Coordinates of C-alpha atoms in Angstrom, one line a residue:
M109 CA 0.0 0.0 0.0
L110 CA 2.8 2.4 0.9
K111 CA 4.3 2.2 -2.6
S112 CA 1.0 3.0 -4.3
I113 CA 0.5 5.9 -1.8
R114 CA 4.0 7.3 -2.6
A115 CA 3.3 7.1 -6.3
A116 CA 0.0 8.8 -6.0
L117 CA 1.5 11.5 -3.9
A118 CA 4.3 12.1 -6.4
M119 CA 1.7 12.6 -9.2
S120 CA -0.2 15.0 -6.9
V121 CA 2.9 17.1 -6.3
I122 CA 3.6 17.3 -10.0
T123 CA 0.0 18.4 -10.7
L124 CA 0.0 21.0 -8.0
T125 CA 3.4 22.4 -9.1
A126 CA 2.0 22.8 -12.7
F127 CA -0.8 24.9 -11.5
G128 CA 1.5 27.2 -9.5
A129 CA 1.2 29.0 -6.2
S130 CA -1.0 31.8 -7.5
A131 CA -3.7 29.5 -8.7
A132 CA -3.6 27.6 -5.4
L133 CA -4.2 30.8 -3.5
A134 CA -7.4 31.5 -5.5
E135 CA -8.9 28.1 -4.7
P136 CA -11.4 27.5 -1.9
L137 CA -10.0 26.1 1.4
K138 CA -9.1 22.5 1.0
V139 CA -10.8 20.5 3.8
V140 CA -10.7 16.8 4.6
A141 CA -13.3 15.4 7.0
S142 CA -12.7 11.9 8.4
F143 CA -16.3 10.7 8.1
T144 CA -19.7 11.9 6.9
I145 CA -21.2 13.4 10.1
I146 CA -18.2 15.7 10.4
A147 CA -18.4 16.5 6.7
D148 CA -22.0 17.6 7.1
F149 CA -21.0 20.0 9.9
A150 CA -18.2 21.3 7.7
K151 CA -20.6 22.0 4.7
N152 CA -22.9 24.0 7.0
V153 CA -20.0 26.1 8.4
G154 CA -17.8 26.4 5.2
G155 CA -20.4 26.9 2.5
D156 CA -18.9 27.7 -0.9
R157 CA -15.6 28.8 0.6
I158 CA -14.4 25.2 1.1
N159 CA -13.6 22.3 -1.2
L160 CA -14.5 19.2 0.9
T161 CA -13.3 15.6 0.7
T162 CA -14.7 12.9 3.0
I163 CA -12.6 9.9 3.8
V164 CA -15.2 7.4 5.2
G165 CA -18.3 7.7 3.1
P166 CA -22.1 7.1 3.7
D167 CA -22.9 4.0 5.7
G168 CA -19.2 3.5 6.3
D169 CA -17.6 2.2 9.5
A170 CA -14.7 4.4 10.6
H171 CA -13.8 1.9 13.3
V172 CA -12.5 -0.6 10.7
Y173 CA -11.9 1.5 7.6
E174 CA -8.7 0.9 5.6
P175 CA -7.5 4.1 3.9
S176 CA -6.7 4.2 0.1
P177 CA -3.9 6.0 -1.8
A178 CA -6.6 8.6 -2.9
D179 CA -7.2 9.3 0.8
A180 CA -3.5 10.0 1.3
V181 CA -3.4 12.3 -1.7
A182 CA -6.4 14.3 -0.3
M183 CA -4.7 14.5 3.1
A184 CA -1.4 15.7 1.6
G185 CA -3.1 18.5 -0.3
A186 CA -5.4 19.6 2.5
D187 CA -5.3 22.9 4.4
V188 CA -7.4 21.7 7.2
V189 CA -8.2 18.1 8.3
L190 CA -11.3 17.6 10.6
V191 CA -11.3 14.6 12.8
N192 CA -13.3 13.3 15.8
G193 CA -10.5 12.2 18.0
L194 CA -10.9 10.1 21.1
H195 CA -9.6 7.0 19.2
F196 CA -12.7 7.0 16.9
E197 CA -10.7 6.9 13.6
G198 CA -8.5 3.8 14.0
F199 CA -6.8 4.6 10.7
L200 CA -6.0 8.2 11.4
Q201 CA -2.3 8.2 12.5
R202 CA -1.3 5.7 9.7
L203 CA -2.9 8.0 7.2
V204 CA -1.3 11.2 8.6
D205 CA 2.1 9.5 8.5
A206 CA 1.7 8.0 5.0
S207 CA 0.5 11.4 3.5
A208 CA 3.1 13.5 5.4
T209 CA 0.4 16.2 5.4
K210 CA 1.2 19.7 6.6
A211 CA -2.4 20.5 7.2
T212 CA -3.9 21.7 10.5
I213 CA -5.4 18.6 12.2
A214 CA -8.5 20.0 14.0
V215 CA -9.7 17.6 16.7
L216 CA -13.4 18.4 17.1
T217 CA -13.9 16.8 20.5
K218 CA -11.8 19.6 22.0
D219 CA -13.8 21.0 24.9
V220 CA -16.2 18.0 25.0
T221 CA -16.5 16.3 28.3
P222 CA -15.8 12.6 27.4
I223 CA -17.5 9.7 29.0
N224 CA -16.5 6.1 29.3
F225 CA -18.4 3.3 27.8
K226 CA -20.4 0.9 30.0
P227 CA -18.3 -1.2 32.5
E228 CA -19.7 -4.5 31.1
F229 CA -17.8 -3.8 27.9
A230 CA -14.5 -2.7 29.5
D231 CA -11.3 -4.6 28.6
A232 CA -8.7 -4.7 31.3
D233 CA -6.0 -5.2 28.7
A234 CA -7.1 -2.4 26.4
A235 CA -4.8 0.4 25.4
E236 CA -4.8 3.6 27.4
G237 CA -7.8 5.7 26.4
A238 CA -9.6 2.8 24.8
D239 CA -12.3 2.9 27.5
T240 CA -13.4 6.4 26.4
D241 CA -16.6 6.5 24.3
P242 CA -15.7 8.5 21.1
H243 CA -19.3 8.9 19.8
A244 CA -19.6 12.4 21.4
F245 CA -21.6 13.7 18.3
Q246 CA -24.6 11.7 19.4
S247 CA -25.3 14.5 21.9
I248 CA -26.6 17.6 20.1
A249 CA -25.0 19.8 22.7
N250 CA -21.6 18.2 21.7
A251 CA -22.4 18.7 18.0
K252 CA -22.6 22.4 18.7
I253 CA -19.1 22.2 20.2
Y254 CA -17.9 20.4 17.0
V255 CA -19.4 23.3 14.9
K256 CA -17.6 25.9 17.0
N257 CA -14.3 24.1 16.6
I258 CA -14.8 23.8 12.9
A259 CA -15.5 27.6 12.6
D260 CA -12.4 28.3 14.7
A261 CA -10.2 26.0 12.5
F262 CA -11.6 27.6 9.3
C263 CA -11.0 31.2 10.7
T264 CA -7.4 30.3 11.5
A265 CA -6.8 28.9 8.0
D266 CA -8.8 31.6 6.1
A267 CA -9.0 34.9 8.1
E268 CA -10.8 36.7 5.2
G269 CA -13.7 34.2 5.4
C270 CA -14.0 34.3 9.2
D271 CA -17.1 36.4 9.4
S272 CA -18.8 34.1 6.9
Y273 CA -17.8 31.0 8.9
K274 CA -19.0 32.5 12.2
A275 CA -22.4 33.5 10.7
N276 CA -22.9 30.1 9.1
A277 CA -22.0 28.4 12.4
A278 CA -24.5 30.6 14.3
A279 CA -27.3 29.9 11.8
Y280 CA -26.6 26.1 11.9
T281 CA -26.4 26.1 15.7
A282 CA -29.9 27.6 15.9
K283 CA -31.1 24.7 13.8
L284 CA -29.5 22.3 16.1
D285 CA -31.1 24.0 19.1
A286 CA -34.5 23.4 17.5
V287 CA -33.8 19.8 16.8
E288 CA -32.6 19.2 20.3
G289 CA -36.0 20.6 21.6
E290 CA -37.7 18.0 19.3
V291 CA -35.6 15.2 20.6
K292 CA -36.2 16.1 24.3
A293 CA -40.0 16.3 23.7
A294 CA -40.1 13.0 21.9
I295 CA -38.2 11.2 24.8
Q296 CA -40.5 12.8 27.3
S297 CA -43.5 11.4 25.5
I298 CA -42.2 7.8 26.1
P299 CA -43.1 6.4 29.5
E300 CA -40.0 6.0 31.7
E301 CA -40.4 2.2 32.1
K302 CA -40.3 1.8 28.3
R303 CA -37.1 3.9 27.7
V304 CA -34.8 0.8 27.2
V305 CA -33.7 -0.2 23.7
I306 CA -31.1 -2.5 22.1
T307 CA -28.6 -1.5 19.4
S308 CA -25.7 -3.4 17.8
H309 CA -22.8 -1.5 19.3
D310 CA -22.4 0.9 22.2
A311 CA -22.6 4.1 20.1
F312 CA -25.3 6.0 22.0
G313 CA -23.8 6.7 25.4
Y314 CA -23.8 10.4 25.0
F315 CA -27.4 10.4 23.7
E316 CA -28.4 8.2 26.7
M317 CA -26.8 10.7 29.1
A318 CA -28.2 13.7 27.5
Y319 CA -31.8 12.6 26.8
G320 CA -32.6 9.8 29.3
L321 CA -33.0 6.7 27.1
T322 CA -31.1 3.5 28.1
F323 CA -29.2 1.6 25.3
L324 CA -28.0 -2.0 25.6
A325 CA -25.5 -3.2 23.1
P326 CA -23.8 -6.6 22.5
E327 CA -20.7 -5.4 20.7
G328 CA -19.4 -2.8 23.0
V329 CA -18.0 0.6 21.9
S330 CA -16.4 -0.6 18.7
T331 CA -17.7 -2.7 15.8
E332 CA -14.3 -4.5 15.8
S333 CA -15.3 -6.4 18.9
E334 CA -17.1 -9.7 18.3
P335 CA -19.4 -10.6 21.2
S336 CA -19.1 -14.2 22.5
A337 CA -22.0 -16.6 23.0
A338 CA -21.7 -15.8 26.7
D339 CA -22.0 -12.1 26.0
V340 CA -25.1 -12.5 23.9
A341 CA -26.7 -14.8 26.5
K342 CA -25.9 -12.2 29.2
L343 CA -27.5 -9.5 27.1
V344 CA -30.6 -11.6 26.4
S345 CA -31.0 -12.2 30.2
Q346 CA -30.5 -8.5 30.8
V347 CA -33.1 -7.6 28.1
K348 CA -35.7 -9.8 29.8
Q349 CA -34.9 -8.4 33.2
D350 CA -34.9 -4.7 32.1
K351 CA -37.9 -5.2 29.8
A352 CA -36.4 -3.6 26.7
A353 CA -39.0 -2.0 24.5
A354 CA -37.4 -2.4 21.1
V355 CA -34.3 -3.6 19.2
F356 CA -32.7 -1.7 16.4
I357 CA -30.3 -2.5 13.5
E358 CA -27.6 0.1 12.8
N359 CA -26.7 1.2 9.3
I360 CA -23.0 0.3 9.8
T361 CA -23.3 -3.2 11.3
N362 CA -24.5 -6.6 10.4
A363 CA -28.1 -7.2 11.2
R364 CA -27.7 -10.9 12.1
L365 CA -26.8 -10.4 15.7
I366 CA -29.7 -8.1 16.4
E367 CA -32.1 -10.5 14.6
Q368 CA -30.8 -13.3 16.9
I369 CA -31.5 -11.2 20.0
A370 CA -34.9 -10.3 18.7
S371 CA -35.7 -13.9 18.1
E372 CA -34.5 -15.0 21.6
T373 CA -36.3 -12.3 23.4
G374 CA -39.5 -12.0 21.4
I375 CA -38.9 -8.3 20.8
K376 CA -39.7 -7.0 17.4
V377 CA -36.9 -5.2 15.4
G378 CA -38.0 -1.6 15.4
G379 CA -36.0 -0.3 12.4
T380 CA -32.6 1.2 11.5
L381 CA -30.7 3.7 13.6
Y382 CA -27.9 5.8 12.2
S383 CA -24.9 5.9 14.6
D384 CA -21.4 6.5 13.1
A385 CA -22.3 7.5 9.5
L386 CA -24.9 9.3 7.5
S387 CA -27.0 7.5 4.9
Q388 CA -26.6 7.7 1.1
P389 CA -27.8 11.1 -0.2
D390 CA -31.3 9.6 -1.1
G391 CA -31.6 7.9 2.3
P392 CA -33.4 9.0 5.5
A393 CA -30.3 10.3 7.2
S394 CA -28.3 12.2 4.6
T395 CA -27.6 15.0 7.1
Y396 CA -27.0 15.1 10.8
I397 CA -30.3 16.8 11.4
D398 CA -32.1 14.1 9.3
L399 CA -30.1 11.5 11.3
M400 CA -31.6 12.8 14.6
H401 CA -35.1 13.1 13.1
N402 CA -34.8 9.5 11.8
N403 CA -33.5 8.0 15.0
I404 CA -36.0 9.6 17.3
A405 CA -38.9 8.8 15.0
Q406 CA -37.8 5.2 14.7
I407 CA -37.4 4.9 18.5
K408 CA -40.6 6.6 19.4
G409 CA -42.5 4.7 16.7
A410 CA -41.2 1.3 17.8
I411 CA -41.9 1.8 21.4
L412 CA -45.3 3.6 21.2
G413 CA -46.5 1.9 18.0
S414 CA -47.0 5.1 16.1

């Protein structure tokens, strides 16, 4: 892979040199986003002042993604690279090293208060920091922090566009405020004893903490972890004890495990939730706001039957 990356980078350098420095200066800010949710935030803040490349595309799983030579070329030519951090992108350091990028790496979980994933999924032998839940974007309050950090990164890289970035960020934040009100109202409409659901992996800890819905997940915080038969049996027992109201497939994971749990517990599969990635453009969660609308509608509909 390294040879193909080096070859691709060499061609990229030749192409950039041919255009010349003056042409490069006239171009929009070159931005790379590590995955689709961050890319959507970037579009809303950057508008037509940025040229955006997304590494992990719709329905993609950033936990297990393997970068391509084209990803390295995009990183090498970037002015700003937007990443989640908190060990979410397992490929990130390899890609930064392979591309030798000089771009600013903006870690969007800066100023987010991290939480740890549930103790039952803890691994005593895990690397330092691996017990931290990286899915901070599942809280809309945290999404607003991501948006601020993106605006700050764009302002640093493109001072002339700073007023535009800040205005865009403020307008988008107002939309997020409205969506958060809708989410809170939807959860409040669900009886407390029915606010327990099952998903494939433990991606909704921040949503749970912010909005008062309990999520149970057999795969832990990363889709890389395969649950054992004992783990599944333990979850089935916990589901029966806690009286989970619904089970959900995630767009980035295999449905087989959830279907097994549904079969063994007698709980109907309620639909698909979007966790770590947006849907395809023509899907129900092609933006972050649509993702939140979809997820809360699926949850409320499955539990209340409407």
